[in-house]
PDB file of C-alpha atoms in Angstrom:
ATOM      1  CA  PRO A   1     -83.863   4.708 -20.050  1.00 51.00           C
ATOM      2  CA  GLY A   2     -83.181   8.149 -18.669  1.00 52.00           C
ATOM      3  CA  LYS A   3     -79.746   8.159 -20.410  1.00 53.00           C
ATOM      4  CA  THR A   4     -79.015  10.591 -23.157  1.00 60.00           C
ATOM      5  CA  GLY A   5     -77.163  10.003 -26.382  1.00 59.00           C
ATOM      6  CA  GLY A   6     -74.372  12.336 -25.180  1.00 61.00           C
ATOM      7  CA  ASP A   7     -73.621  10.261 -22.070  1.00 64.00           C
ATOM      8  CA  GLN A   8     -73.272   7.034 -24.304  1.00 62.00           C
ATOM      9  CA  LYS A   9     -70.829   8.687 -26.504  1.00 57.00           C
ATOM     10  CA  LYS A  10     -68.677   9.864 -23.614  1.00 57.00           C
ATOM     11  CA  LYS A  11     -68.593   6.248 -22.357  1.00 56.00           C
ATOM     12  CA  ARG A  12     -67.536   5.029 -25.550  1.00 55.00           C
ATOM     13  CA  ALA A  13     -64.598   7.615 -26.006  1.00 52.00           C
ATOM     14  CA  ASN A  14     -63.352   6.684 -22.438  1.00 55.00           C
ATOM     15  CA  ARG A  15     -63.719   3.045 -23.139  1.00 50.00           C
ATOM     16  CA  PHE A  16     -61.590   2.996 -26.224  1.00 48.00           C
ATOM     17  CA  LYS A  17     -59.243   5.706 -25.168  1.00 72.00           C
ATOM     18  CA  ASN A  18     -56.352   3.170 -24.494  1.00 80.00           C
ATOM     19  CA  ALA A  19     -57.848  -0.027 -26.127  1.00 81.00           C
ATOM     20  CA  LEU A  20     -56.177  -3.475 -25.288  1.00 82.00           C
ATOM     21  CA  LEU A  21     -54.653  -4.724 -28.470  1.00 83.00           C
ATOM     22  CA  ALA A  22     -53.426  -8.120 -27.026  1.00 84.00           C
ATOM     23  CA  ASP A  23     -52.823  -9.535 -23.609  1.00 83.00           C
ATOM     24  CA  GLY A  24     -50.975  -7.114 -21.758  1.00 80.00           C
ATOM     25  CA  VAL A  25     -50.342  -4.805 -24.713  1.00 85.00           C
ATOM     26  CA  ARG A  26     -52.279  -1.339 -24.800  1.00 85.00           C
ATOM     27  CA  ARG A  27     -52.498   0.831 -27.629  1.00 85.00           C
ATOM     28  CA  TYR A  28     -50.823   3.855 -25.926  1.00 85.00           C
ATOM     29  CA  SER A  29     -47.750   3.450 -23.589  1.00 84.00           C
ATOM     30  CA  LYS A  30     -47.871   5.228 -20.275  1.00 82.00           C
ATOM     31  CA  GLY A  31     -45.559   7.964 -21.625  1.00 79.00           C
ATOM     32  CA  LYS A  32     -47.861   8.498 -24.425  1.00 82.00           C
ATOM     33  CA  ILE A  33     -51.019   8.914 -22.257  1.00 81.00           C
ATOM     34  CA  ALA A  34     -49.028  11.086 -20.179  1.00 76.00           C
ATOM     35  CA  ALA A  35     -48.099  13.383 -23.028  1.00 78.00           C
ATOM     36  CA  ARG A  36     -51.568  13.479 -24.170  1.00 76.00           C
ATOM     37  CA  LYS A  37     -52.821  14.453 -20.750  1.00 75.00           C
ATOM     38  CA  ALA A  38     -50.027  17.053 -20.558  1.00 70.00           C
ATOM     39  CA  LEU A  39     -49.677  16.428 -16.716  1.00 63.00           C
ATOM     40  CA  TYR A  40     -46.086  17.593 -16.992  1.00 62.00           C
ATOM     41  CA  SER A  41     -47.524  21.145 -17.510  1.00 65.00           C
ATOM     42  CA  LEU A  42     -49.297  21.012 -14.028  1.00 61.00           C
ATOM     43  CA  LYS A  43     -45.992  19.806 -12.163  1.00 59.00           C
ATOM     44  CA  ASN A  44     -44.158  22.589 -13.553  1.00 57.00           C
ATOM     45  CA  LEU A  45     -46.670  25.081 -12.326  1.00 58.00           C
ATOM     46  CA  LYS A  46     -46.365  23.731  -8.728  1.00 56.00           C
ATOM     47  CA  LYS A  47     -42.537  23.938  -8.616  1.00 60.00           C
ATOM     48  CA  VAL A  48     -40.853  27.151  -8.488  1.00 64.00           C
ATOM     49  CA  ARG A  49     -37.656  26.868 -10.445  1.00 70.00           C
ATOM     50  CA  THR A  50     -34.439  28.364  -8.968  1.00 80.00           C
ATOM     51  CA  GLU A  51     -31.773  29.309 -11.303  1.00 84.00           C
ATOM     52  CA  LYS A  52     -28.454  28.115 -10.088  1.00 86.00           C
ATOM     53  CA  PRO A  53     -25.395  30.382 -10.616  1.00 89.00           C
ATOM     54  CA  LYS A  54     -23.231  29.105 -13.508  1.00 89.00           C
ATOM     55  CA  VAL A  55     -19.783  28.197 -12.303  1.00 89.00           C
ATOM     56  CA  ALA A  56     -16.871  28.761 -14.740  1.00 91.00           C
ATOM     57  CA  ILE A  57     -15.257  25.336 -15.731  1.00 92.00           C
ATOM     58  CA  THR A  58     -12.329  26.799 -17.640  1.00 93.00           C
ATOM     59  CA  VAL A  59      -9.770  29.685 -16.894  1.00 93.00           C
ATOM     60  CA  VAL A  60      -7.895  31.629 -19.278  1.00 93.00           C
ATOM     61  CA  LYS A  61      -4.163  31.800 -18.593  1.00 91.00           C
ATOM     62  CA  LYS A  62      -1.495  33.779 -19.945  1.00 90.00           C
ATOM     63  CA  ILE A  63       1.414  31.925 -21.639  1.00 89.00           C
ATOM     64  CA  GLY A  64       4.548  33.284 -22.701  1.00 87.00           C
ATOM     65  CA  GLY A  65       6.255  32.803 -26.114  1.00 85.00           C
ATOM     66  CA  ALA A  66       5.796  34.419 -29.495  1.00 85.00           C
ATOM     67  CA  LYS A  67       4.259  31.570 -31.251  1.00 86.00           C
ATOM     68  CA  ASN A  68       1.886  30.250 -28.340  1.00 86.00           C
ATOM     69  CA  GLY A  69      -1.035  32.460 -28.933  1.00 84.00           C
ATOM     70  CA  GLY A  70      -0.524  34.389 -25.799  1.00 88.00           C
ATOM     71  CA  GLU A  71      -3.724  32.875 -23.850  1.00 90.00           C
ATOM     72  CA  ARG A  72      -5.029  29.275 -23.339  1.00 90.00           C
ATOM     73  CA  LYS A  73      -8.070  27.887 -21.859  1.00 91.00           C
ATOM     74  CA  VAL A  74      -7.278  25.574 -18.762  1.00 91.00           C
ATOM     75  CA  LEU A  75      -9.810  23.465 -16.938  1.00 92.00           C
ATOM     76  CA  VAL A  76     -10.275  24.595 -13.313  1.00 91.00           C
ATOM     77  CA  LYS A  77     -10.582  20.975 -11.911  1.00 89.00           C
ATOM     78  CA  LYS A  78      -8.396  18.597 -13.971  1.00 86.00           C
ATOM     79  CA  ASN A  79      -9.839  15.287 -15.319  1.00 84.00           C
ATOM     80  CA  LYS A  80      -8.570  12.002 -13.638  1.00 80.00           C
ATOM     81  CA  SER A  81      -5.408  10.391 -15.426  1.00 81.00           C
ATOM     82  CA  TYR A  82      -6.454   7.107 -14.159  1.00 77.00           C
ATOM     83  CA  LEU A  83      -9.950   5.785 -14.766  1.00 75.00           C
ATOM     84  CA  PRO A  84     -10.740   2.594 -12.765  1.00 72.00           C
ATOM     85  CA  THR A  85     -12.046  -0.526 -14.815  1.00 77.00           C
ATOM     86  CA  LYS A  86     -14.829  -1.032 -12.247  1.00 75.00           C
ATOM     87  CA  SER A  87     -17.405   1.545 -11.673  1.00 75.00           C
ATOM     88  CA  LEU A  88     -17.643   0.696  -7.818  1.00 76.00           C
ATOM     89  CA  ILE A  89     -14.514  -0.352  -6.024  1.00 71.00           C
ATOM     90  CA  ARG A  90     -14.908  -1.619  -2.622  1.00 76.00           C
ATOM     91  CA  LYS A  91     -11.930  -0.574  -0.399  1.00 75.00           C
ATOM     92  CA  ARG A  92     -10.928  -3.373   1.869  1.00 71.00           C
ATOM     93  CA  SER A  93      -9.792  -2.535   5.470  1.00 71.00           C
ATOM     94  CA  GLY A  94      -6.634  -3.903   6.802  1.00 65.00           C
ATOM     95  CA  LYS A  95      -8.498  -5.511   9.693  1.00 66.00           C
ATOM     96  CA  ARG A  96      -9.278  -8.327   7.256  1.00 71.00           C
ATOM     97  CA  CYS A  97      -5.681  -9.174   6.693  1.00 78.00           C
ATOM     98  CA  PHE A  98      -4.574 -12.896   7.346  1.00 77.00           C
ATOM     99  CA  ARG A  99      -2.117 -11.992  10.150  1.00 77.00           C
ATOM    100  CA  ASN A 100      -4.990 -10.381  12.211  1.00 78.00           C
ATOM    101  CA  HIS A 101      -7.540 -13.380  11.803  1.00 82.00           C
ATOM    102  CA  LYS A 102      -8.410 -15.226  15.013  1.00 85.00           C
ATOM    103  CA  ARG A 103      -6.526 -18.361  15.570  1.00 88.00           C
ATOM    104  CA  ASN A 104      -8.119 -21.470  17.052  1.00 92.00           C
ATOM    105  CA  ILE A 105      -5.867 -23.837  18.912  1.00 92.00           C
ATOM    106  CA  ARG A 106      -6.865 -27.342  20.103  1.00 93.00           C
ATOM    107  CA  LYS A 107      -8.150 -27.896  23.580  1.00 93.00           C
ATOM    108  CA  THR A 108      -5.683 -30.517  24.154  1.00 93.00           C
ATOM    109  CA  LEU A 109      -2.780 -28.176  23.620  1.00 94.00           C
ATOM    110  CA  LYS A 110      -2.337 -26.394  26.962  1.00 93.00           C
ATOM    111  CA  LYS A 111       0.722 -24.931  28.334  1.00 93.00           C
ATOM    112  CA  GLY A 112       3.340 -27.403  29.903  1.00 93.00           C
ATOM    113  CA  LYS A 113       1.932 -30.521  27.815  1.00 95.00           C
ATOM    114  CA  VAL A 114       4.380 -33.081  26.367  1.00 95.00           C
ATOM    115  CA  LEU A 115       4.076 -33.149  22.572  1.00 95.00           C
ATOM    116  CA  ILE A 116       5.418 -35.484  20.079  1.00 95.00           C
ATOM    117  CA  LEU A 117       6.756 -33.703  16.898  1.00 95.00           C
ATOM    118  CA  LEU A 118       5.747 -35.361  13.438  1.00 93.00           C
ATOM    119  CA  ALA A 119       7.733 -33.354  10.994  1.00 92.00           C
ATOM    120  CA  GLY A 120      10.725 -31.219  10.649  1.00 91.00           C
ATOM    121  CA  ARG A 121      14.524 -31.954  11.465  1.00 92.00           C
ATOM    122  CA  HIS A 122      13.272 -32.888  15.274  1.00 94.00           C
ATOM    123  CA  LYS A 123      10.597 -35.223  14.124  1.00 93.00           C
ATOM    124  CA  GLY A 124       9.916 -38.008  16.633  1.00 93.00           C
ATOM    125  CA  LYS A 125      11.142 -36.000  19.595  1.00 95.00           C
ATOM    126  CA  ARG A 126       9.044 -35.347  22.758  1.00 95.00           C
ATOM    127  CA  VAL A 127       9.028 -31.493  23.516  1.00 95.00           C
ATOM    128  CA  VAL A 128       7.303 -29.341  26.178  1.00 96.00           C
ATOM    129  CA  LEU A 129       4.729 -26.755  25.037  1.00 95.00           C
ATOM    130  CA  LEU A 130       5.640 -23.409  26.313  1.00 95.00           C
ATOM    131  CA  LYS A 131       2.741 -21.187  24.921  1.00 93.00           C
ATOM    132  CA  ALA A 132       0.658 -20.410  21.847  1.00 94.00           C
ATOM    133  CA  LEU A 133       1.710 -17.380  19.694  1.00 93.00           C
ATOM    134  CA  LYS A 134      -0.441 -14.885  17.890  1.00 90.00           C
ATOM    135  CA  SER A 135       0.229 -16.385  14.681  1.00 90.00           C
ATOM    136  CA  GLY A 136      -1.268 -19.648  15.836  1.00 91.00           C
ATOM    137  CA  LEU A 137       2.094 -21.450  15.963  1.00 94.00           C
ATOM    138  CA  LEU A 138       3.126 -23.206  19.115  1.00 95.00           C
ATOM    139  CA  LEU A 139       6.291 -22.177  21.134  1.00 95.00           C
ATOM    140  CA  VAL A 140       8.064 -25.472  22.158  1.00 95.00           C
ATOM    141  CA  THR A 141      11.458 -26.571  23.475  1.00 94.00           C
ATOM    142  CA  GLY A 142      13.248 -30.021  24.357  1.00 88.00           C
ATOM    143  CA  PRO A 143      14.675 -28.720  26.906  1.00 92.00           C
ATOM    144  CA  PHE A 144      17.933 -28.588  24.797  1.00 93.00           C
ATOM    145  CA  ALA A 145      19.800 -30.242  27.648  1.00 91.00           C
ATOM    146  CA  LEU A 146      17.525 -33.486  27.384  1.00 93.00           C
ATOM    147  CA  ASN A 147      16.964 -33.979  23.614  1.00 92.00           C
ATOM    148  CA  SER A 148      18.950 -31.163  21.628  1.00 92.00           C
ATOM    149  CA  CYS A 149      15.684 -29.603  20.634  1.00 94.00           C
ATOM    150  CA  PRO A 150      15.963 -25.585  20.928  1.00 94.00           C
ATOM    151  CA  VAL A 151      13.286 -23.071  21.291  1.00 94.00           C
ATOM    152  CA  ARG A 152      11.325 -23.030  18.072  1.00 94.00           C
ATOM    153  CA  ARG A 153       7.919 -22.516  16.446  1.00 95.00           C
ATOM    154  CA  VAL A 154       5.748 -25.714  15.385  1.00 95.00           C
ATOM    155  CA  SER A 155       2.526 -25.782  13.665  1.00 95.00           C
ATOM    156  CA  GLN A 156      -0.228 -27.778  15.616  1.00 94.00           C
ATOM    157  CA  ASN A 157      -1.002 -29.845  12.491  1.00 94.00           C
ATOM    158  CA  TYR A 158       2.182 -31.717  12.997  1.00 95.00           C
ATOM    159  CA  VAL A 159       1.852 -32.362  16.635  1.00 94.00           C
ATOM    160  CA  ILE A 160       0.495 -35.110  18.875  1.00 94.00           C
ATOM    161  CA  ALA A 161      -0.614 -34.166  22.349  1.00 94.00           C
ATOM    162  CA  THR A 162       0.052 -36.458  25.314  1.00 93.00           C
ATOM    163  CA  LYS A 163      -1.574 -36.945  28.528  1.00 93.00           C
ATOM    164  CA  THR A 164       1.781 -35.931  30.321  1.00 93.00           C
ATOM    165  CA  ARG A 165       2.049 -32.544  31.646  1.00 94.00           C
ATOM    166  CA  VAL A 166       4.622 -30.433  33.417  1.00 94.00           C
ATOM    167  CA  ASP A 167       3.441 -27.659  35.693  1.00 93.00           C
ATOM    168  CA  LEU A 168       4.772 -24.446  34.072  1.00 93.00           C
ATOM    169  CA  ARG A 169       2.492 -21.805  36.092  1.00 90.00           C
ATOM    170  CA  LYS A 170       5.527 -20.547  38.227  1.00 89.00           C
ATOM    171  CA  ALA A 171       7.753 -20.604  35.108  1.00 90.00           C
ATOM    172  CA  LYS A 172       8.896 -17.159  33.855  1.00 91.00           C
ATOM    173  CA  ILE A 173       9.266 -17.170  29.822  1.00 91.00           C
ATOM    174  CA  PRO A 174      10.624 -13.898  28.466  1.00 91.00           C
ATOM    175  CA  LYS A 175       7.916 -11.984  26.752  1.00 91.00           C
ATOM    176  CA  HIS A 176      10.243 -10.789  23.946  1.00 92.00           C
ATOM    177  CA  ILE A 177      10.004 -14.431  22.401  1.00 93.00           C
ATOM    178  CA  ASN A 178       7.372 -14.057  19.990  1.00 92.00           C
ATOM    179  CA  ASP A 179       6.813 -14.287  16.252  1.00 91.00           C
ATOM    180  CA  GLY A 180       9.073 -11.404  15.397  1.00 90.00           C
ATOM    181  CA  TYR A 181      11.841 -13.013  17.500  1.00 91.00           C
ATOM    182  CA  PHE A 182      12.226 -15.819  15.059  1.00 90.00           C
ATOM    183  CA  ARG A 183      12.385 -13.512  11.912  1.00 87.00           C
ATOM    184  CA  ARG A 184      15.695 -13.542  10.132  1.00 80.00           C
ATOM    185  CA  ALA A 185      17.190 -10.583   8.497  1.00 75.00           C
ATOM    186  CA  CYS A 186      17.727 -11.078   4.796  1.00 74.00           C
ATOM    187  CA  LYS A 187      20.726  -9.353   3.196  1.00 73.00           C
ATOM    188  CA  LYS A 188      19.941  -7.591  -0.156  1.00 72.00           C
ATOM    189  CA  LYS A 189      21.723  -8.909  -2.979  1.00 71.00           C
ATOM    190  CA  ASN A 190      23.564  -6.468  -5.279  1.00 68.00           C
ATOM    191  CA  THR A 191      22.285  -7.462  -8.746  1.00 67.00           C
ATOM    192  CA  ARG A 192      24.048  -4.401 -10.694  1.00 66.00           C
ATOM    193  CA  THR A 193      27.487  -6.059 -10.206  1.00 66.00           C
ATOM    194  CA  GLU A 194      28.506  -9.178 -12.149  1.00 63.00           C
ATOM    195  CA  LYS A 195      29.688 -12.005  -9.897  1.00 62.00           C
ATOM    196  CA  ASP A 196      30.912 -15.554 -10.411  1.00 62.00           C
ATOM    197  CA  ILE A 197      28.077 -17.837  -9.919  1.00 62.00           C
ATOM    198  CA  PHE A 198      30.431 -20.775  -8.534  1.00 63.00           C
ATOM    199  CA  ALA A 199      32.247 -18.285  -6.192  1.00 61.00           C
ATOM    200  CA  GLU A 200      29.216 -17.526  -4.208  1.00 65.00           C
ATOM    201  CA  LYS A 201      28.739 -19.407  -1.101  1.00 69.00           C
ATOM    202  CA  GLU A 202      25.547 -20.054   0.845  1.00 72.00           C
ATOM    203  CA  GLU A 203      25.634 -18.447   4.383  1.00 75.00           C
ATOM    204  CA  LYS A 204      24.803 -21.063   7.056  1.00 81.00           C
ATOM    205  CA  TYR A 205      22.381 -20.039  10.134  1.00 80.00           C
ATOM    206  CA  VAL A 206      24.288 -19.442  13.303  1.00 85.00           C
ATOM    207  CA  PRO A 207      22.177 -18.471  16.191  1.00 86.00           C
ATOM    208  CA  SER A 208      22.973 -15.204  17.951  1.00 88.00           C
ATOM    209  CA  GLU A 209      24.244 -14.616  21.647  1.00 92.00           C
ATOM    210  CA  GLN A 210      20.984 -13.440  22.579  1.00 91.00           C
ATOM    211  CA  ARG A 211      19.255 -16.640  21.211  1.00 92.00           C
ATOM    212  CA  LYS A 212      21.821 -18.964  23.344  1.00 93.00           C
ATOM    213  CA  ALA A 213      21.187 -16.727  26.403  1.00 93.00           C
ATOM    214  CA  ASP A 214      17.404 -17.066  26.063  1.00 94.00           C
ATOM    215  CA  GLN A 215      17.689 -20.699  25.497  1.00 94.00           C
ATOM    216  CA  LYS A 216      19.644 -21.241  28.854  1.00 94.00           C
ATOM    217  CA  THR A 217      16.843 -19.104  30.660  1.00 94.00           C
ATOM    218  CA  VAL A 218      13.913 -21.166  29.259  1.00 94.00           C
ATOM    219  CA  ASP A 219      15.536 -24.335  29.786  1.00 94.00           C
ATOM    220  CA  GLU A 220      16.412 -23.736  33.486  1.00 94.00           C
ATOM    221  CA  GLU A 221      12.691 -22.849  34.094  1.00 93.00           C
ATOM    222  CA  VAL A 222      11.388 -26.007  32.426  1.00 94.00           C
ATOM    223  CA  LEU A 223      13.981 -28.258  34.360  1.00 94.00           C
ATOM    224  CA  LYS A 224      12.731 -26.633  37.535  1.00 94.00           C
ATOM    225  CA  ALA A 225       9.381 -27.514  36.804  1.00 94.00           C
ATOM    226  CA  ILE A 226      10.299 -31.074  35.673  1.00 94.00           C
ATOM    227  CA  LYS A 227      12.389 -31.562  39.093  1.00 94.00           C
ATOM    228  CA  ALA A 228       9.309 -30.508  41.060  1.00 93.00           C
ATOM    229  CA  HIS A 229       7.209 -33.262  39.334  1.00 93.00           C
ATOM    230  CA  PRO A 230       6.590 -36.362  41.527  1.00 93.00           C
ATOM    231  CA  GLU A 231       7.584 -38.590  38.534  1.00 93.00           C
ATOM    232  CA  ALA A 232      10.955 -36.442  37.624  1.00 92.00           C
ATOM    233  CA  LYS A 233      13.210 -39.232  36.526  1.00 93.00           C
ATOM    234  CA  VAL A 234      10.439 -40.942  34.373  1.00 94.00           C
ATOM    235  CA  ILE A 235       9.733 -37.611  32.636  1.00 94.00           C
ATOM    236  CA  ARG A 236      13.356 -37.063  31.839  1.00 94.00           C
ATOM    237  CA  ARG A 237      13.781 -40.326  30.381  1.00 95.00           C
ATOM    238  CA  TYR A 238      10.481 -40.131  28.543  1.00 94.00           C
ATOM    239  CA  LEU A 239      11.571 -36.525  26.851  1.00 94.00           C
ATOM    240  CA  LYS A 240      15.032 -38.335  25.909  1.00 94.00           C
ATOM    241  CA  SER A 241      13.396 -41.177  24.140  1.00 93.00           C
ATOM    242  CA  MET A 242      12.305 -40.814  20.454  1.00 93.00           C
ATOM    243  CA  PHE A 243       8.878 -41.884  19.276  1.00 92.00           C
ATOM    244  CA  SER A 244       8.616 -44.274  16.604  1.00 89.00           C
ATOM    245  CA  LEU A 245       6.130 -47.050  15.228  1.00 88.00           C
ATOM    246  CA  ARG A 246       6.843 -50.619  14.799  1.00 87.00           C
ATOM    247  CA  THR A 247       4.807 -53.366  12.821  1.00 89.00           C
ATOM    248  CA  ASN A 248       1.145 -53.676  13.763  1.00 89.00           C
ATOM    249  CA  GLN A 249       1.189 -50.534  15.556  1.00 89.00           C
ATOM    250  CA  TYR A 250      -1.287 -48.027  14.750  1.00 89.00           C
ATOM    251  CA  PRO A 251      -1.230 -44.356  16.160  1.00 83.00           C
ATOM    252  CA  HIS A 252      -4.915 -43.722  15.717  1.00 84.00           C
ATOM    253  CA  ARG A 253      -5.529 -46.861  18.234  1.00 88.00           C
ATOM    254  CA  MET A 254      -2.980 -45.684  20.779  1.00 87.00           C
ATOM    255  CA  GLN A 255      -3.467 -43.353  23.846  1.00 85.00           C
ATOM    256  CA  PHE A 256      -0.590 -41.002  24.341  1.00 83.00           C
TER     257      PHE A 256
END
């Protein structure tokens, strides 16, 4: 009561304007309804369009030659000759290089510690740790006078740290002995000229005069520190002796 027939017709029209055909499926899509309502015309009225000045993409250039046509259209901005396979290519910074990674060294590996080498041509020898290098390798020496082990780099994976330690706080180790110091200069091979394969000889490594001088200075500093130790004679004999295992000897049960 109180409602006219016109109001009921309007309700029905609104009710069945976008009828539900199935679960989640309407008769008209959002785009269709927007088109029917013509809302886009209202949006266009609100916005004031500013026409952008047209920029020329091509330029006419004169070309010499009788059969070349005289003129030619050329692009102002040339297209890329190389197109990447990926749409987004991330540039990696140089800081992530492997050589710049932080190296973690075991707590037991401290300056002056006596280490046992487990690999390489000097395996089984006891050496003195001088310092840890930037690359994560350990700088060690025999000294050369005691066990013929020169100044060399060793990976911490192939080393057993002992409790024996020599005080190297006062020892002055040359600063130029770093990773670059052990780099060998490779000679370029001439591949253009033909050579006899059997006539070529392998070049043997010979230490330079600077390497020999540095070895002497390092050995002097280490031997001074050993001499200052209260058990100097025992440590000298300990460094000279080789490490080896016999039957029923297990390294994981030992205390070094």
